[in-house]
Short mmCIF file of C-alpha atoms and ligand atoms in Angstrom, two decimals:
data_model
loop_
_atom_site.label_atom_id
_atom_site.label_comp_id
_atom_site.label_asym_id
_atom_site.label_seq_id
_atom_site.Cartn_x
_atom_site.Cartn_y
_atom_site.Cartn_z
CA MET T 1 133.45 33.12 -60.52
CA GLU T 2 131.92 29.72 -61.17
CA PHE T 3 134.23 27.10 -62.58
CA THR T 4 132.90 24.69 -65.17
CA THR T 5 134.52 22.08 -67.42
CA ILE T 6 136.18 23.48 -70.52
CA LYS T 7 134.69 22.97 -73.97
CA GLY T 8 134.88 19.37 -75.19
CA PHE T 9 135.82 18.03 -71.75
CA LYS T 10 133.26 16.44 -69.50
CA ASP T 11 132.77 14.89 -66.10
CA ILE T 12 131.78 11.27 -65.95
CA LEU T 13 129.24 11.48 -63.15
CA PRO T 14 128.61 8.80 -60.53
CA GLU T 15 125.40 7.61 -62.23
CA ASP T 16 127.39 6.86 -65.39
CA VAL T 17 130.50 5.44 -63.81
CA GLU T 18 128.99 2.02 -63.24
CA THR T 19 128.60 1.51 -67.00
CA TRP T 20 132.20 2.61 -67.53
CA GLN T 21 133.47 0.23 -64.88
CA ARG T 22 131.49 -2.62 -66.36
CA LEU T 23 132.94 -1.95 -69.83
CA GLU T 24 136.46 -1.75 -68.47
CA SER T 25 136.22 -4.91 -66.42
CA GLU T 26 134.59 -6.85 -69.27
CA ALA T 27 137.39 -5.67 -71.57
CA ARG T 28 140.00 -6.88 -69.09
CA ARG T 29 138.22 -10.22 -68.75
CA VAL T 30 137.72 -10.83 -72.47
CA PHE T 31 141.19 -9.62 -73.50
CA HIS T 32 142.77 -11.75 -70.81
CA SER T 33 141.27 -14.88 -72.33
CA PHE T 34 142.77 -13.88 -75.68
CA GLY T 35 146.19 -13.64 -73.99
CA PHE T 36 146.49 -9.84 -73.79
CA LYS T 37 148.32 -8.02 -71.00
CA GLU T 38 147.56 -4.50 -69.84
CA ILE T 39 150.07 -1.68 -70.27
CA ARG T 40 149.63 1.90 -69.01
CA PRO T 41 151.79 4.43 -70.84
CA PRO T 42 151.86 8.07 -69.66
CA LEU T 43 149.50 10.63 -71.17
CA LEU T 44 152.26 13.06 -72.13
CA GLU T 45 154.89 12.18 -74.74
CA ARG T 46 157.35 13.95 -77.03
CA THR T 47 155.47 15.64 -79.84
CA GLU T 48 157.67 13.95 -82.45
CA LEU T 49 156.44 10.53 -81.39
CA PHE T 50 153.02 11.44 -82.74
CA SER T 51 154.02 13.65 -85.65
CA ARG T 52 156.26 10.89 -86.93
CA GLY T 53 154.08 7.96 -85.93
CA ILE T 54 150.68 9.24 -87.03
CA GLY T 55 151.83 11.33 -90.00
CA GLN T 56 152.10 15.07 -90.65
CA GLU T 57 149.30 15.15 -93.17
CA THR T 58 146.69 13.62 -90.87
CA ASP T 59 144.03 15.76 -89.20
CA ILE T 60 145.26 14.61 -85.82
CA VAL T 61 148.78 15.92 -86.28
CA SER T 62 148.05 18.90 -88.47
CA LYS T 63 145.35 20.42 -86.31
CA GLU T 64 144.15 18.39 -83.36
CA MET T 65 147.07 17.96 -80.95
CA TYR T 66 147.32 19.58 -77.53
CA THR T 67 150.95 20.59 -77.50
CA LEU T 68 152.99 22.51 -74.97
CA LYS T 69 156.66 23.21 -74.43
CA ASP T 70 158.88 21.95 -71.62
CA SER T 71 161.40 24.25 -69.90
CA LYS T 72 164.00 23.51 -72.60
CA GLY T 73 161.59 24.45 -75.37
CA ARG T 74 160.93 20.88 -76.53
CA GLY T 75 157.44 19.97 -77.65
CA LEU T 76 155.30 17.75 -75.45
CA THR T 77 151.89 16.48 -76.53
CA LEU T 78 148.92 15.00 -74.69
CA ARG T 79 148.45 11.71 -76.49
CA PRO T 80 145.80 11.86 -79.23
CA GLU T 81 145.86 8.06 -79.62
CA ALA T 82 147.53 5.18 -77.88
CA THR T 83 149.29 3.06 -80.51
CA ALA T 84 152.33 5.34 -80.87
CA SER T 85 152.84 5.31 -77.08
CA VAL T 86 152.45 1.55 -76.85
CA VAL T 87 154.95 1.13 -79.69
CA ARG T 88 157.35 3.49 -77.91
CA ALA T 89 157.08 1.37 -74.76
CA TYR T 90 157.50 -1.85 -76.78
CA VAL T 91 160.72 -0.50 -78.26
CA GLN T 92 162.04 1.29 -75.16
CA HIS T 93 161.67 -1.75 -72.90
CA ARG T 94 162.53 -4.26 -75.64
CA LEU T 95 159.39 -6.18 -74.80
CA TYR T 96 159.95 -8.42 -77.83
CA LEU T 97 162.91 -10.03 -76.08
CA LYS T 98 160.56 -11.49 -73.47
CA ASN T 99 158.17 -12.90 -76.02
CA PRO T 100 158.32 -12.64 -79.83
CA ILE T 101 154.55 -12.18 -79.91
CA GLN T 102 153.42 -9.40 -77.61
CA LYS T 103 149.71 -8.83 -77.09
CA LEU T 104 149.02 -5.61 -75.21
CA PHE T 105 146.02 -3.51 -74.35
CA THR T 106 145.47 -0.17 -72.68
CA ILE T 107 142.45 1.80 -71.51
CA GLY T 108 142.43 5.54 -70.93
CA PRO T 109 141.88 9.12 -72.09
CA MET T 110 142.99 10.63 -75.42
CA PHE T 111 143.05 14.31 -76.35
CA ARG T 112 142.18 15.86 -79.69
CA HIS T 113 141.35 19.47 -80.34
CA GLU T 114 138.41 18.90 -82.68
CA ARG T 115 134.99 20.49 -82.88
CA PRO T 116 132.95 19.06 -80.02
CA GLN T 117 129.60 17.54 -81.02
CA LYS T 118 127.54 14.48 -80.24
CA GLY T 119 129.94 11.54 -79.88
CA ARG T 120 132.97 13.78 -80.35
CA PHE T 121 134.88 15.27 -77.44
CA ARG T 122 138.27 16.81 -76.85
CA GLN T 123 139.05 14.42 -74.05
CA PHE T 124 137.63 11.01 -74.86
CA HIS T 125 138.53 7.48 -73.87
CA GLN T 126 139.65 4.47 -75.79
CA ILE T 127 140.20 0.79 -75.28
CA ASN T 128 143.21 -0.17 -77.39
CA ALA T 129 144.61 -3.57 -78.21
CA GLU T 130 147.74 -4.41 -80.21
CA ILE T 131 149.51 -7.58 -81.36
CA PHE T 132 153.20 -7.20 -82.18
CA GLY T 133 155.41 -9.68 -83.96
CA ASP T 134 153.09 -11.52 -86.33
CA PRO T 135 152.81 -10.49 -89.98
CA GLY T 136 150.15 -13.08 -90.86
CA SER T 137 146.45 -12.84 -91.55
CA ARG T 138 145.49 -14.85 -88.49
CA SER T 139 146.52 -12.11 -86.05
CA ASP T 140 144.41 -9.61 -88.02
CA ALA T 141 141.46 -11.96 -87.82
CA ASP T 142 142.16 -12.53 -84.13
CA ILE T 143 142.10 -8.85 -83.28
CA ILE T 144 138.86 -8.31 -85.22
CA ILE T 145 137.23 -11.36 -83.65
CA MET T 146 138.25 -10.15 -80.19
CA ALA T 147 136.77 -6.69 -80.83
CA MET T 148 133.51 -8.17 -82.10
CA PHE T 149 133.34 -10.66 -79.25
CA PHE T 150 133.91 -7.94 -76.67
CA LEU T 151 131.16 -5.76 -78.17
CA GLU T 152 128.79 -8.70 -78.14
CA THR T 153 129.69 -9.49 -74.53
CA ILE T 154 128.77 -6.00 -73.35
CA GLY T 155 125.45 -6.28 -75.15
CA LEU T 156 126.14 -4.60 -78.47
CA SER T 157 125.31 -6.73 -81.44
CA GLY T 158 124.16 -5.77 -84.89
CA LEU T 159 127.18 -3.55 -85.50
CA GLY T 160 128.61 -3.41 -89.01
CA LEU T 161 132.16 -4.56 -89.65
CA HIS T 162 133.79 -2.87 -92.65
CA ILE T 163 137.12 -4.11 -93.92
CA ASN T 164 139.59 -3.06 -96.56
CA SER T 165 143.19 -3.60 -97.51
CA LEU T 166 145.49 -0.64 -97.99
CA GLY T 167 148.15 -2.83 -99.56
CA CYS T 168 151.81 -2.50 -98.73
CA HIS T 169 154.09 0.44 -99.45
CA LYS T 170 154.89 -1.03 -102.86
CA CYS T 171 151.40 -1.51 -104.25
CA ARG T 172 149.92 1.48 -102.49
CA ASP T 173 152.22 3.83 -104.41
CA SER T 174 150.88 2.74 -107.75
CA PHE T 175 147.35 3.20 -106.45
CA LYS T 176 148.19 6.64 -105.06
CA LYS T 177 149.37 7.70 -108.50
CA GLU T 178 146.18 6.48 -110.09
CA LEU T 179 144.02 8.11 -107.42
CA LYS T 180 145.88 11.38 -107.72
CA GLU T 181 145.21 11.50 -111.45
CA TYR T 182 141.53 10.89 -110.82
CA LEU T 183 141.37 13.59 -108.11
CA ILE T 184 143.21 16.16 -110.23
CA GLN T 185 140.46 15.87 -112.82
CA LYS T 186 137.87 16.70 -110.14
CA ILE T 187 140.01 19.11 -108.16
CA HIS T 188 137.42 21.93 -108.16
CA ALA T 189 134.83 19.72 -106.50
CA LEU T 190 137.17 19.16 -103.54
CA CYS T 191 137.46 21.22 -100.37
CA LEU T 192 140.67 23.21 -99.86
CA ASP T 193 142.09 20.62 -97.49
CA CYS T 194 141.49 17.86 -100.03
CA GLN T 195 143.00 19.94 -102.82
CA ARG T 196 146.16 20.02 -100.74
CA ARG T 197 145.83 16.34 -99.79
CA THR T 198 145.60 15.42 -103.47
CA GLU T 199 149.23 16.53 -103.69
CA THR T 200 150.55 15.44 -100.30
CA ASN T 201 148.58 12.30 -99.44
CA PRO T 202 145.67 11.55 -101.78
CA LEU T 203 144.41 8.58 -99.74
CA ARG T 204 143.38 11.03 -97.02
CA VAL T 205 140.65 12.39 -99.32
CA PHE T 206 138.66 9.19 -98.66
CA ASP T 207 138.52 10.17 -95.01
CA CYS T 208 137.16 13.69 -95.60
CA LYS T 209 133.79 14.42 -94.00
CA VAL T 210 132.79 17.19 -96.48
CA ASP T 211 129.82 16.07 -98.60
CA THR T 212 131.17 17.16 -102.00
CA CYS T 213 134.44 15.34 -101.31
CA LYS T 214 132.52 12.22 -100.29
CA GLU T 215 130.57 12.40 -103.54
CA THR T 216 133.72 12.89 -105.55
CA VAL T 217 135.50 9.87 -104.14
CA SER T 218 132.47 7.65 -104.65
CA GLY T 219 133.60 7.26 -108.27
CA ALA T 220 137.29 6.90 -107.47
CA PRO T 221 139.28 3.80 -108.41
CA SER T 222 139.33 1.01 -105.81
CA ILE T 223 142.55 0.15 -104.04
CA LEU T 224 141.46 -3.49 -104.08
CA ASP T 225 142.08 -3.51 -107.85
CA TYR T 226 145.67 -2.38 -107.27
CA ILE T 227 147.05 -4.37 -104.37
CA CYS T 228 149.81 -6.85 -105.18
CA GLU T 229 149.44 -10.61 -105.13
CA ASP T 230 150.89 -11.02 -101.63
CA CYS T 231 148.58 -8.39 -100.20
CA GLN T 232 145.65 -9.93 -102.06
CA GLU T 233 146.38 -13.33 -100.59
CA HIS T 234 146.80 -11.89 -97.10
CA PHE T 235 143.48 -10.07 -97.36
CA GLU T 236 141.61 -13.09 -98.69
CA SER T 237 142.95 -15.16 -95.86
CA VAL T 238 141.71 -12.61 -93.29
CA GLN T 239 138.29 -12.80 -94.91
CA SER T 240 138.22 -16.56 -94.84
CA TYR T 241 139.04 -16.60 -91.11
CA LEU T 242 136.23 -14.15 -90.46
CA GLU T 243 133.85 -16.23 -92.55
CA SER T 244 134.74 -19.41 -90.74
CA SER T 245 134.15 -17.62 -87.41
CA GLY T 246 130.71 -16.59 -88.58
CA ILE T 247 131.47 -12.87 -88.53
CA PRO T 248 129.71 -10.97 -91.32
CA PHE T 249 131.60 -8.07 -92.92
CA VAL T 250 131.32 -5.54 -95.72
CA LEU T 251 134.17 -4.90 -98.14
CA ASN T 252 134.63 -1.15 -98.21
CA HIS T 253 137.36 0.01 -100.56
CA LYS T 254 137.01 3.61 -99.34
CA LEU T 255 137.99 2.79 -95.79
CA VAL T 256 141.38 4.39 -95.16
CA ARG T 257 141.17 5.56 -91.53
CA GLY T 258 142.66 8.69 -90.03
CA LEU T 259 146.25 7.65 -89.44
CA ASP T 260 149.06 7.20 -91.90
CA TYR T 261 150.68 4.13 -90.47
CA TYR T 262 148.23 1.49 -91.63
CA THR T 263 149.23 -1.22 -94.12
CA ARG T 264 147.17 -4.08 -95.51
CA THR T 265 144.11 -4.91 -93.38
CA THR T 266 142.11 -1.94 -92.06
CA PHE T 267 138.72 -2.17 -90.45
CA GLU T 268 136.07 -0.15 -88.78
CA ILE T 269 133.10 -1.24 -86.68
CA GLN T 270 130.16 1.04 -87.28
CA THR T 271 126.71 1.69 -85.90
CA ASP T 272 123.80 3.34 -87.65
CA ARG T 273 122.47 4.74 -84.38
CA LEU T 274 124.82 7.61 -83.50
CA GLY T 275 124.31 9.94 -86.45
CA ALA T 276 127.47 11.24 -88.09
CA GLN T 277 129.75 9.79 -85.40
CA ASN T 278 129.16 6.24 -86.59
CA ALA T 279 132.52 4.60 -85.91
CA VAL T 280 132.85 2.78 -82.61
CA THR T 281 136.09 0.98 -83.41
CA GLY T 282 138.89 1.50 -85.89
CA GLY T 283 141.93 -0.55 -86.46
CA GLY T 284 144.21 -2.50 -88.72
CA ARG T 285 147.71 -3.56 -89.52
CA TYR T 286 150.70 -1.22 -89.21
CA ASP T 287 153.74 -3.16 -90.30
CA GLY T 288 156.15 -0.24 -90.71
CA LEU T 289 155.37 1.64 -87.51
CA VAL T 290 157.69 -0.05 -85.02
CA LYS T 291 160.65 0.52 -87.33
CA LEU T 292 159.57 4.07 -88.10
CA LEU T 293 159.64 4.80 -84.36
CA GLY T 294 163.20 3.53 -83.99
CA GLY T 295 162.55 -0.12 -83.19
CA PRO T 296 163.20 -3.39 -85.02
CA ASP T 297 161.24 -4.15 -88.18
CA HIS T 298 158.37 -5.85 -86.35
CA PRO T 299 154.83 -6.00 -87.66
CA GLY T 300 151.79 -4.95 -85.67
CA THR T 301 148.02 -5.02 -85.80
CA GLY T 302 145.44 -3.54 -83.45
CA PHE T 303 142.35 -1.48 -82.79
CA ALA T 304 141.02 1.51 -80.87
CA MET T 305 137.50 1.62 -79.49
CA GLY T 306 135.79 4.82 -78.35
CA ILE T 307 134.27 4.27 -74.92
CA GLU T 308 131.92 7.31 -75.02
CA ARG T 309 130.27 5.95 -78.14
CA LEU T 310 129.87 2.50 -76.58
CA VAL T 311 128.31 4.08 -73.50
CA ALA T 312 125.94 6.13 -75.68
CA LEU T 313 124.80 2.96 -77.46
CA LEU T 314 124.32 1.09 -74.21
CA ASP T 315 122.37 4.00 -72.71
CA GLU T 316 119.98 3.91 -75.64
CA ASP T 317 119.44 0.20 -75.14
CA ALA T 318 119.10 -0.38 -71.47
CA GLU T 319 117.28 0.80 -68.42
CA GLN T 320 120.08 1.43 -65.95
CA GLU T 321 119.92 -0.78 -62.93
CA VAL T 322 120.31 1.56 -59.96
CA ARG T 323 122.08 0.08 -56.94
CA THR T 324 120.71 1.04 -53.55
CA PRO T 325 121.92 0.51 -49.95
CA ASP T 326 121.25 -2.82 -48.27
CA LEU T 327 120.63 -1.18 -44.93
CA PHE T 328 120.08 2.19 -43.29
CA VAL T 329 120.77 2.48 -39.59
CA ALA T 330 118.58 5.03 -37.81
CA ALA T 331 120.02 5.67 -34.36
CA LEU T 332 118.33 7.92 -31.80
CA GLY T 333 120.17 9.40 -28.86
CA ASP T 334 123.80 9.56 -27.88
CA THR T 335 124.41 5.99 -26.74
CA ALA T 336 122.62 4.43 -29.69
CA GLU T 337 124.48 6.68 -32.16
CA LYS T 338 127.86 5.63 -30.74
CA LYS T 339 126.99 1.94 -30.86
CA ALA T 340 125.49 2.23 -34.31
CA PHE T 341 128.64 3.93 -35.60
CA ASN T 342 130.63 0.77 -34.88
CA TRP T 343 127.95 -1.64 -36.14
CA VAL T 344 127.76 0.28 -39.41
CA ASN T 345 131.47 0.03 -40.01
CA ASP T 346 131.67 -3.62 -38.97
CA LEU T 347 128.90 -4.45 -41.45
CA ARG T 348 130.60 -2.46 -44.20
CA ARG T 349 133.74 -4.53 -43.70
CA THR T 350 131.72 -7.60 -44.65
CA GLY T 351 130.78 -6.00 -47.97
CA ILE T 352 127.28 -4.88 -47.03
CA TRP T 353 126.34 -1.39 -48.19
CA VAL T 354 125.19 0.47 -45.08
CA GLU T 355 124.17 4.12 -44.81
CA THR T 356 123.54 6.19 -41.72
CA GLU T 357 123.39 9.85 -40.66
CA TYR T 358 126.46 11.90 -39.78
CA SER T 359 124.59 14.21 -37.45
CA SER T 360 121.82 13.65 -34.90
CA LYS T 361 118.36 13.68 -36.47
CA GLY T 362 114.84 12.70 -35.48
CA LEU T 363 113.29 9.41 -36.60
CA LYS T 364 111.08 11.02 -39.22
CA ALA T 365 114.00 12.75 -40.93
CA GLN T 366 116.05 9.58 -40.87
CA MET T 367 113.25 7.44 -42.32
CA LYS T 368 112.78 10.03 -45.05
CA ARG T 369 116.46 9.89 -45.93
CA ALA T 370 116.44 6.06 -45.93
CA GLY T 371 113.48 6.17 -48.31
CA ARG T 372 115.17 8.64 -50.61
CA LEU T 373 118.32 6.49 -50.76
CA GLY T 374 116.20 3.45 -51.57
CA ALA T 375 117.55 1.44 -48.61
CA ARG T 376 116.04 -2.03 -48.54
CA LYS T 377 115.91 -2.31 -44.77
CA VAL T 378 116.21 0.11 -41.87
CA LEU T 379 117.46 -0.77 -38.41
CA ILE T 380 115.92 1.52 -35.80
CA VAL T 381 117.65 1.77 -32.42
CA GLY T 382 116.83 4.25 -29.64
CA GLU T 383 116.99 4.26 -25.83
CA ASP T 384 114.03 1.83 -25.50
CA GLU T 385 115.52 -0.67 -27.92
CA LEU T 386 118.86 -0.54 -26.14
CA ALA T 387 117.08 -1.18 -22.84
CA SER T 388 115.10 -4.16 -24.16
CA GLY T 389 118.04 -5.51 -26.15
CA LYS T 390 115.91 -5.69 -29.31
CA GLY T 391 116.13 -3.35 -32.30
CA ILE T 392 113.47 -2.82 -34.95
CA LEU T 393 114.22 -3.94 -38.46
CA ARG T 394 111.89 -2.49 -41.03
CA ASP T 395 111.54 -3.91 -44.55
CA MET T 396 111.02 -0.81 -46.68
CA GLU T 397 109.50 -2.66 -49.61
CA LYS T 398 107.08 -4.92 -47.75
CA LYS T 399 106.46 -2.21 -45.15
CA VAL T 400 106.64 -4.68 -42.29
CA GLN T 401 108.91 -4.76 -39.26
CA GLU T 402 110.39 -7.37 -37.00
CA GLU T 403 112.54 -7.41 -33.91
CA VAL T 404 116.24 -8.29 -33.99
CA GLU T 405 118.46 -9.20 -31.07
CA LEU T 406 120.99 -6.43 -30.47
CA GLN T 407 123.34 -8.89 -28.86
CA ASN T 408 125.60 -9.97 -31.69
CA ILE T 409 123.76 -7.57 -33.99
CA VAL T 410 126.42 -7.51 -36.72
CA ASN T 411 126.20 -11.26 -37.23
CA ASN T 412 122.42 -11.26 -36.97
CA LEU T 413 122.08 -8.56 -39.63
CA LYS T 414 124.67 -10.21 -41.82
CA GLY T 415 122.59 -13.38 -41.82
CA ILE T 416 119.31 -11.59 -42.53
CA LEU T 417 120.69 -9.33 -45.25
CA LYS T 418 122.60 -12.06 -47.04
CA GLU T 419 119.48 -14.23 -46.96
CA SER T 420 117.27 -11.54 -48.43
CA THR T 421 119.79 -10.71 -51.18
CA GLY T 422 119.75 -14.38 -52.08
P1 ATP Z 1 136.22 9.55 -86.55
O1 ATP Z 1 136.18 9.24 -87.99
O2 ATP Z 1 134.92 9.33 -85.86
O3 ATP Z 1 136.82 10.89 -86.25
P2 ATP Z 1 138.78 8.41 -86.12
O4 ATP Z 1 139.10 7.71 -87.36
O5 ATP Z 1 139.37 9.74 -85.86
O6 ATP Z 1 137.19 8.48 -85.90
P3 ATP Z 1 140.33 6.71 -84.44
O7 ATP Z 1 141.46 7.64 -84.33
O8 ATP Z 1 140.50 5.49 -85.22
O9 ATP Z 1 139.03 7.49 -84.88
O10 ATP Z 1 139.81 6.32 -82.99
C1 ATP Z 1 139.11 5.11 -82.74
C2 ATP Z 1 137.78 5.34 -82.11
O11 ATP Z 1 137.87 6.35 -81.09
C3 ATP Z 1 136.72 5.89 -83.05
O12 ATP Z 1 136.15 4.84 -83.75
C4 ATP Z 1 135.76 6.54 -82.10
O13 ATP Z 1 134.90 5.59 -81.53
C5 ATP Z 1 136.66 7.08 -81.02
N1 ATP Z 1 136.92 8.53 -81.20
C6 ATP Z 1 137.79 9.11 -82.05
N2 ATP Z 1 137.77 10.45 -81.89
C7 ATP Z 1 136.86 10.71 -80.91
C8 ATP Z 1 136.41 11.89 -80.25
N3 ATP Z 1 136.89 13.09 -80.57
N4 ATP Z 1 135.47 11.78 -79.30
C9 ATP Z 1 134.97 10.57 -78.94
N5 ATP Z 1 135.38 9.41 -79.50
C10 ATP Z 1 136.30 9.47 -80.46
MG1 MG Z 2 138.77 11.70 -86.17
#
């Protein structure tokens, strides 16, 4: 039997890992300068954390969670998103006591049992950032500006920022009533899920991917006509901060996002280059969530970015730069092999990438391997070289060779290689 990855799960292979590492380290660098600290919650949590935090009527909770039972029969779920876990940690460790404004980020895998397709996997990865403790518009603007700045830093510009306000629980209810009346009139044009959502959570209909539902909601009333004065002011202030930072955006009154906990500002960063899976980042304000999950009534705002989609965009853009070894050591004969073994490891300790053979091979085979690896230089040492005290150093690109003193060879090579790397 041959084992392969299960549907919707994939290996990130060595040739791709460099891009992933670059994204992760850039995220850490950029977020650090915005004052964010990393947190790493576990991947498995109590099911209720998500069903309560994300909302029963969402796709995630109603059909996408990987849930199992512990030995006492309690539900455990592989996290489908990070915010609920970060909130749990914020509450459990009373992080707010240390600092009334907590800025946290986390990077890692999420699990959702959805139909795998381009840009949509069952295990995927997100970069998440959250600000707790500030109800104002400036923290919303901050989180959006940080997301946009990060994307620009990694080489993705020209992405579309869509923003909306979902109002607060007060004004949203009056909008929900209005929307429900509108949807009831068009109920037969809606898919079965949306017919149910019309009753349970009409806002969710905006998030439906079925074409007829999309068409139906295109004529729906706009939440922006219903939000209360406070929410209006908050939203206008977010917009003015974005404007003054030179960040263009589109007002999109149909943007509701897939989770129930959002209030006021919501946003999505979209691309037109990945087909149907066009969202690379989603986020917004979630003022009731900390309290809902058993904590104090603290506001929050944040985003989640899908790493696979960022990688796909970067792959389209750029020729990957392939790293190759600085040196290959071709040793011939017992004595040379033993000496070379130590030289190789001494050089590696100085940060130089050195390759060599594990088993005894002829010169031709070793040169072939060095060529295949793309080594920049090859050091050739056999019995004759040991006797004369001079090895041969071949430049694979220029196809020329010179002699190097074997006495103090590690230092000699260090000097030569560092020089030629510039
Ligand atoms: P979508 O509408 O594409 O399903 P979503 O609203 O479910 O997105 P969020 O829960 O807000 O997405 O997650 C934030 C980001 O995570 C998305 O913008 C996307 O880039 C990424 N993402 C979400 N689900 C997947 C998935 N199944 N596979 C890969 N990336 C995903
Ligand atoms: Mg989704």
